[in-house]
Tab-separated table of C-alpha atoms in Angstrom:
chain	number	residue	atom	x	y	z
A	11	UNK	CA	-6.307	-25.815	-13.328
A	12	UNK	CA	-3.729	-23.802	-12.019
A	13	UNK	CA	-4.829	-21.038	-9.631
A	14	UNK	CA	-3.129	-18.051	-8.388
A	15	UNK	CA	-5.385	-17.027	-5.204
A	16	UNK	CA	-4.903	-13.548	-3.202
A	17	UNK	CA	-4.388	-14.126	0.980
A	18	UNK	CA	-5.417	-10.313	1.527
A	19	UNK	CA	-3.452	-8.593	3.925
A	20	UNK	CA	-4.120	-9.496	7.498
A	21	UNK	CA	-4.602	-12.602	8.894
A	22	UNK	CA	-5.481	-15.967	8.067
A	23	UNK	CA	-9.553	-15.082	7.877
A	24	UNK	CA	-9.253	-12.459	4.990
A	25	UNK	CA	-9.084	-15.400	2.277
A	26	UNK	CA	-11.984	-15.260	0.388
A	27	UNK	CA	-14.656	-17.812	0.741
A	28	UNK	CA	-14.214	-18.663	-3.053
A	29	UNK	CA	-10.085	-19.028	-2.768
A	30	UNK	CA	-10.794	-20.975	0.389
A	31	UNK	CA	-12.819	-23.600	-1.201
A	32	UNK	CA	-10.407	-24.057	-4.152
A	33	UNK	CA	-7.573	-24.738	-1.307
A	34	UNK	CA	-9.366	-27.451	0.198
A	35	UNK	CA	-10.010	-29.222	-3.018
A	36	UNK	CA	-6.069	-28.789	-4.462
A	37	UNK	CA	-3.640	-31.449	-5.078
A	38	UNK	CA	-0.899	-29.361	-3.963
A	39	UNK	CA	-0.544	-25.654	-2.649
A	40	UNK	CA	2.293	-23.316	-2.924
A	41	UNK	CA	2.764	-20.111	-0.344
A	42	UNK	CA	4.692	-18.024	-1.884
A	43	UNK	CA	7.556	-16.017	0.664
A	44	UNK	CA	9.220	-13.668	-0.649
A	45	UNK	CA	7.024	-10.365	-2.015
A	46	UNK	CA	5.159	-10.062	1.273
A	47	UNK	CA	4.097	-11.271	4.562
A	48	UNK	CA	1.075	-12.135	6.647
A	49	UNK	CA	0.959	-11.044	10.608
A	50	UNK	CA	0.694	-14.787	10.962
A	51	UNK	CA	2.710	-18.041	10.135
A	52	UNK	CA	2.428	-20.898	8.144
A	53	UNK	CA	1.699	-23.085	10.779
A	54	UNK	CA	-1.781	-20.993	11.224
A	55	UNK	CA	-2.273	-20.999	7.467
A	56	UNK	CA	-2.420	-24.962	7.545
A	57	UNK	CA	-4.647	-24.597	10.609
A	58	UNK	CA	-7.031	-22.724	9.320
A	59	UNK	CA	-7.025	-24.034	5.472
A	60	UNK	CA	-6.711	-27.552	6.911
A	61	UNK	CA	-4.168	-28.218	3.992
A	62	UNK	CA	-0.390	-28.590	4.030
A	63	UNK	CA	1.251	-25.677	2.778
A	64	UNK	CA	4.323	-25.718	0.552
A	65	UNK	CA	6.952	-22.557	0.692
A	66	UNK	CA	7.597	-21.444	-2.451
A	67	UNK	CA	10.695	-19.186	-2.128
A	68	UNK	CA	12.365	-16.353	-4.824
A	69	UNK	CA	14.660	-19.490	-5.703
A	70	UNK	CA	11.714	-21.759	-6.555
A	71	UNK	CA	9.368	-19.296	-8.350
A	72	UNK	CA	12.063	-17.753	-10.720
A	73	UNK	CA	14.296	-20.431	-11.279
A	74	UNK	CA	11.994	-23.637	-10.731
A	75	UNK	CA	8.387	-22.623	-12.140
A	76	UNK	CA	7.846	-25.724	-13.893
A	77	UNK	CA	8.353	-27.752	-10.921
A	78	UNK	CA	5.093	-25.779	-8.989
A	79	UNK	CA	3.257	-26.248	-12.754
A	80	UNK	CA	3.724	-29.904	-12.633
A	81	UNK	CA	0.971	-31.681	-13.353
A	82	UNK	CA	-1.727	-28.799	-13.189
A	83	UNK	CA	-2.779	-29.802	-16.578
A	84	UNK	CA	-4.468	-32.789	-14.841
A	85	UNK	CA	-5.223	-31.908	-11.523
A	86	UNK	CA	-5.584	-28.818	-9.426
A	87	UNK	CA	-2.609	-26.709	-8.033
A	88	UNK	CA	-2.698	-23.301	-6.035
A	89	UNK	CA	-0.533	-20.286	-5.699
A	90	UNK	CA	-0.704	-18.129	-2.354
A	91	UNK	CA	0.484	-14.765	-2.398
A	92	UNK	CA	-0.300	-11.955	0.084
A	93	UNK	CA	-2.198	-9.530	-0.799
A	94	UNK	CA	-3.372	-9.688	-4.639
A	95	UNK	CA	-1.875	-12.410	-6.884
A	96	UNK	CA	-0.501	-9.198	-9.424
A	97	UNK	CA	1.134	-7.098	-6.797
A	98	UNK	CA	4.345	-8.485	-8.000
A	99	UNK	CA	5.234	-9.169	-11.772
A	100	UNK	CA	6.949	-12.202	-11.198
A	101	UNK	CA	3.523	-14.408	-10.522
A	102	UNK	CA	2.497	-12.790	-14.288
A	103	UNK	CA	5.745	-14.693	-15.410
A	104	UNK	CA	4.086	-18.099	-13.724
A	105	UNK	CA	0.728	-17.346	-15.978
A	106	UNK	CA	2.854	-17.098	-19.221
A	107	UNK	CA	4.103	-20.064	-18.153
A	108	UNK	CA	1.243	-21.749	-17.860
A	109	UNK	CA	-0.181	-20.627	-21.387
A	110	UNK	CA	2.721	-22.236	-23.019
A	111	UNK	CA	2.515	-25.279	-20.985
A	112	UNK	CA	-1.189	-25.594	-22.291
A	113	UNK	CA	-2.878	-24.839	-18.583
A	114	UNK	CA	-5.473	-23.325	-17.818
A	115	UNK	CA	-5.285	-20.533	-14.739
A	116	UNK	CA	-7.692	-18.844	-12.827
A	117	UNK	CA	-7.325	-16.070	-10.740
A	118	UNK	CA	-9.283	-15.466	-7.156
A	119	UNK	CA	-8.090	-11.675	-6.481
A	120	UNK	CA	-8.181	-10.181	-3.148
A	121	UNK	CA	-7.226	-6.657	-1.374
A	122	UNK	CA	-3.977	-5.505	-1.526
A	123	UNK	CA	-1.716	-2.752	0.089
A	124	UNK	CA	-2.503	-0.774	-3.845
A	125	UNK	CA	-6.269	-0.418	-2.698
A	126	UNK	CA	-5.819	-0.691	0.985
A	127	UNK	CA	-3.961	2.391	1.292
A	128	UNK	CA	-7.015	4.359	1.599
A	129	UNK	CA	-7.673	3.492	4.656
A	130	UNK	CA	-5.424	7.152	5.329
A	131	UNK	CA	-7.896	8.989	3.754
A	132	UNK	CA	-5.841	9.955	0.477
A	133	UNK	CA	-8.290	9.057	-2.862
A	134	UNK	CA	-6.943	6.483	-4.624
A	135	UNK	CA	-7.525	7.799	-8.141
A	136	UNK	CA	-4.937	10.969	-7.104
A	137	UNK	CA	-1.790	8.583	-6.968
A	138	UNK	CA	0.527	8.220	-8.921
A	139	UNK	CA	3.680	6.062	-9.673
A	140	UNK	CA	4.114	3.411	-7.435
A	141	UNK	CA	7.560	3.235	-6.260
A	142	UNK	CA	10.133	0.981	-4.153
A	143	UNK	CA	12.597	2.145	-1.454
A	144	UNK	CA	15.508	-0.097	-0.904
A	145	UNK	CA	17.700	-0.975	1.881
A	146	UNK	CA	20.782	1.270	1.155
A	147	UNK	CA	24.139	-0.165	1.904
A	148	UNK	CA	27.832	1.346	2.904
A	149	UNK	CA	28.581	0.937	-1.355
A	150	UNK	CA	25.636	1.217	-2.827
A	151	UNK	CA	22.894	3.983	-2.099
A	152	UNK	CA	20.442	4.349	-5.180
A	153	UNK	CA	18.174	7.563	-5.390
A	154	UNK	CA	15.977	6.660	-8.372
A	155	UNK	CA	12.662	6.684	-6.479
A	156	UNK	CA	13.521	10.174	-5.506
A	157	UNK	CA	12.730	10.927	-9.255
A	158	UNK	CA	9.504	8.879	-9.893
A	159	UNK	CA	8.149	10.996	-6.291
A	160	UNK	CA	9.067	14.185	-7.795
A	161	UNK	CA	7.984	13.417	-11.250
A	162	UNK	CA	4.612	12.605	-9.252
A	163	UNK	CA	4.602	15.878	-7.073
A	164	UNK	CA	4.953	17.687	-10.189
A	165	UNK	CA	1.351	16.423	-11.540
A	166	UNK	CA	0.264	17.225	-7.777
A	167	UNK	CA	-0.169	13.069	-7.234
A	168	UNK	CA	0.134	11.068	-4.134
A	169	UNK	CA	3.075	8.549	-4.007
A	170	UNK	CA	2.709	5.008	-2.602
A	171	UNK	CA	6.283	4.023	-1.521
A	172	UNK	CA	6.634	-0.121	-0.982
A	173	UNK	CA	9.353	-0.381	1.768
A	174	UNK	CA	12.249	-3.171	1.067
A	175	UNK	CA	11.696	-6.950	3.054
A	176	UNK	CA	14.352	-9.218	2.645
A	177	UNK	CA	13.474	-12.859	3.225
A	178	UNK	CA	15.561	-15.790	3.142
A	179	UNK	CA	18.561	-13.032	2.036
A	180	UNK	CA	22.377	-14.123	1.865
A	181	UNK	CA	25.218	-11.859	2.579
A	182	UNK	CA	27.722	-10.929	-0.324
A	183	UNK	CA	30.251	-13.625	0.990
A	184	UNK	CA	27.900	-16.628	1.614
A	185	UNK	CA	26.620	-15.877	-1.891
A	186	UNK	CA	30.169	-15.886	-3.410
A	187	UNK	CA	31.314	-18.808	-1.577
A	188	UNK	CA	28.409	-21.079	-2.605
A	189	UNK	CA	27.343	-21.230	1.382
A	190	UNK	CA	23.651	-21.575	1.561
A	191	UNK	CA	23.185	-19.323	4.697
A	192	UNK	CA	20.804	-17.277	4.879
A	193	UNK	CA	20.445	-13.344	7.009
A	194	UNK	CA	17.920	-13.337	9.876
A	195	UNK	CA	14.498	-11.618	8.043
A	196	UNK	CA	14.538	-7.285	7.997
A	197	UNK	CA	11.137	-5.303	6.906
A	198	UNK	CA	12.510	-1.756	6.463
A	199	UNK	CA	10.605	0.672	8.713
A	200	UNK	CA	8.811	3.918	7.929
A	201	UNK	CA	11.546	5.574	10.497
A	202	UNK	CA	14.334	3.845	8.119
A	203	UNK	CA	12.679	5.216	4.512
A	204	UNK	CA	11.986	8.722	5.619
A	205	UNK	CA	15.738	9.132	7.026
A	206	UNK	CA	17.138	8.039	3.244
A	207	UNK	CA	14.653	10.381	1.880
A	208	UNK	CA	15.904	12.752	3.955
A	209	UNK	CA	19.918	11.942	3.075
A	210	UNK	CA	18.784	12.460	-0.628
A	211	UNK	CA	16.807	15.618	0.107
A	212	UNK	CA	20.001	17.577	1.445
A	213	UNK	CA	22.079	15.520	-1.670
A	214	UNK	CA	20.148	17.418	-3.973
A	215	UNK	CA	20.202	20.729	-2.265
A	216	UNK	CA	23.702	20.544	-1.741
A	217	UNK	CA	23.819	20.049	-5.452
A	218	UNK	CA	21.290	23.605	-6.275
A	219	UNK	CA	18.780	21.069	-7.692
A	220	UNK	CA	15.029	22.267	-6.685
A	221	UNK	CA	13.998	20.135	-4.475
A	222	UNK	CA	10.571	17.588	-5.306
A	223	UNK	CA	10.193	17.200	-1.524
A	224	UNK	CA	11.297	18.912	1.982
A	225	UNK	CA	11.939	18.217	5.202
A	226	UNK	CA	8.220	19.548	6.095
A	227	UNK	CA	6.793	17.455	3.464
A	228	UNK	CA	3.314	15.995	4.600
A	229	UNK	CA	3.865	12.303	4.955
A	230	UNK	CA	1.758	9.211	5.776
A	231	UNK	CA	3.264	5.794	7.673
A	232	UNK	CA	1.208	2.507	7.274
A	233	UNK	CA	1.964	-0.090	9.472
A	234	UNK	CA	-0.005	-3.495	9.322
A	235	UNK	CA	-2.718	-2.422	6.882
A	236	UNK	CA	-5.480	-4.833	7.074
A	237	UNK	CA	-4.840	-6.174	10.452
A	238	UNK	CA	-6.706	-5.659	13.822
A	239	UNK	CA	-3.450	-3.271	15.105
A	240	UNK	CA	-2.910	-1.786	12.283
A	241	UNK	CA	-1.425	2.165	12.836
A	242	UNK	CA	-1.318	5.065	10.465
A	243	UNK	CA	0.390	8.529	11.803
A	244	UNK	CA	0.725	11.561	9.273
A	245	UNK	CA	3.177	14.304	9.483
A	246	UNK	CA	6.123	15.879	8.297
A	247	UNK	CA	9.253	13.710	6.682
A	248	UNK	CA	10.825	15.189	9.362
A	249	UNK	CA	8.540	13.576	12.052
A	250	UNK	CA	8.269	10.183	9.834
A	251	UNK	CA	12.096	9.778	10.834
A	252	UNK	CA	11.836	9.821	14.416
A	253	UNK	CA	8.376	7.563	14.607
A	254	UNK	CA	7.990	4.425	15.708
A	255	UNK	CA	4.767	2.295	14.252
A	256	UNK	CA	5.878	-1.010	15.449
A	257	UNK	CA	6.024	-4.378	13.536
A	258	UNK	CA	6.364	-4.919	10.052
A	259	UNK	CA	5.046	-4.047	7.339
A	260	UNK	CA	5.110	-0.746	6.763
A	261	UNK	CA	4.211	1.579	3.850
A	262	UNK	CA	4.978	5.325	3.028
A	263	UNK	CA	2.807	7.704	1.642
A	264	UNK	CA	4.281	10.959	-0.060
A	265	UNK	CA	1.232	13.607	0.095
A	266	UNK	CA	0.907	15.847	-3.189
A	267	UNK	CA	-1.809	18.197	-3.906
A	268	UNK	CA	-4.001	17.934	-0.852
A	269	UNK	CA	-7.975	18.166	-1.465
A	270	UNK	CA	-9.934	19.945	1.600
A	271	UNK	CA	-11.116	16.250	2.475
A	272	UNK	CA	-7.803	14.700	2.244
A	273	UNK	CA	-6.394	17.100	4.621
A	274	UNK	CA	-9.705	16.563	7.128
A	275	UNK	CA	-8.787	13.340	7.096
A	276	UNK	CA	-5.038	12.928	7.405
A	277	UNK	CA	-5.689	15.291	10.956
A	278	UNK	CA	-7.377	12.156	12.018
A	279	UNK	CA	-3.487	10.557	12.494
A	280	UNK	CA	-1.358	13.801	13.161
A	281	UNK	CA	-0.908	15.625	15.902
A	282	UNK	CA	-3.075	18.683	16.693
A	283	UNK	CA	-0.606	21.078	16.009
């Protein structure tokens, strides 16, 4: 069997009881490192699962899936991700994979940042498009999820924005030069996503576009959802720019139509005024 088991989103006791077992009792298990992180390491993984963990990287999972199927038509093989197994579609290429290969797969789901996000007080059920916000760079500064927000504050939903991690990243010349160095780890910060919103906010009013979103926007930061320090602050974009919520990771929540209850609850992590 081939499983694909969610880690949930804090630390090394949110596994379920259910994926733990099935850990214990693999032939080989895979952590995969690239779509998320836990607030711990692998070394406390392997402590607490009392199993040697293998790191499955982008490389690996995209480019050398049938080396983590191997053999999981005769014996049993995991899949760690954080979170959910299906917060990412690249672990729904791995099942396809399987299929053809004649495997069977089971899934052992588990909370994720998609259902976790409530913990602000927003209802799930008014969000809509999840989106992703990506480091921007001196040549290349893409405002795309500027349109899926306002295409969301149009129907009055919430937006969930995913901020960008890279892991195990290498810079434009390593990458043409064949040199397998890698950049040190960055988690883009709430501070970081709400000052790009912000550039593409005056873009578009500089351009007589009416604007989705303002500078007085109301605006949730996540930081470390799930964990024992975990911090939420709401407020304007404005104030999002200039906050400071610690370690990674971090969400972004773009508010649309508020309900009475919502807004009861957001003053919870703003400021009195």
């Amino acid at each position: 069997m081939f499983y694909l088991i969610g880690l949930g989103l804090g630390d090394v006791k949110d596994i379920t009881v259910k994926g733990l077992e099935v850990i214990r009792r693999c032939t080989r298990v895979y952590l995969e490192a690239y779509t998320s992180v836990l607030t711990v390491g692998k070394e406390a993984l392997e402590e607490f699962y009392g199993r040697e963990l293998l790191l499955a990287d982008r490389d690996m999972v995209e480019q050398a899936a049938d080396e983590i199927l191997k053999g999981a038509d005769v014996s049993d093989v995991a899949f760690l991700v954080v979170g959910d197994p299906f917060g990412a579609t690249t672990h729904s290429d791995l099942v396809l994979r399987a299929v053809n290969a004649g495997i069977q797969y089971h899934v052992i789901h588990n909370a994720s940042i998609l259902n976790a996000v409530g913990c602000c007080g927003l209802q799930l059920y008014n969000f809509g498009e999840t989106v992703s916000i990506v480091f921007w760079t001196d040549s290349w500064k893409p405002e795309s999820f500027y349109d899926k927000i306002k295409r969301n504050r149009e129907m009055g939903m919430h937006t969930l924005c995913l901020l960008d991690i890279k892991v195990k990243e290498q810079s434009t010349e390593n990458l043409m030069r064949g040199r397998k160095i890698y950049e040190p780890p960055r988690f883009m910060t709430v501070a970081q996503a709400a000052e790009q919103l912000l550039e593409i906010v005056e873009n578009r009013r500089e351009q007589g576009e009416k604007l989705a979103i303002t500078e007085e926007t109301v605006c949730v930061g996540l930081a470390r959802v799930g964990s024992d320090n975990q911090a939420i602050r709401a407020g304007s974009l404005r104030e999002m720019a200039s906050s400071d919520l610690g370690g990674p990771l971090h969400s972004m929540l773009i508010t649309g139509h508020l309900h009475p209850l919502e807004v009861d609850m957001l003053k919870l992590f703003s400021d009195p005024e």
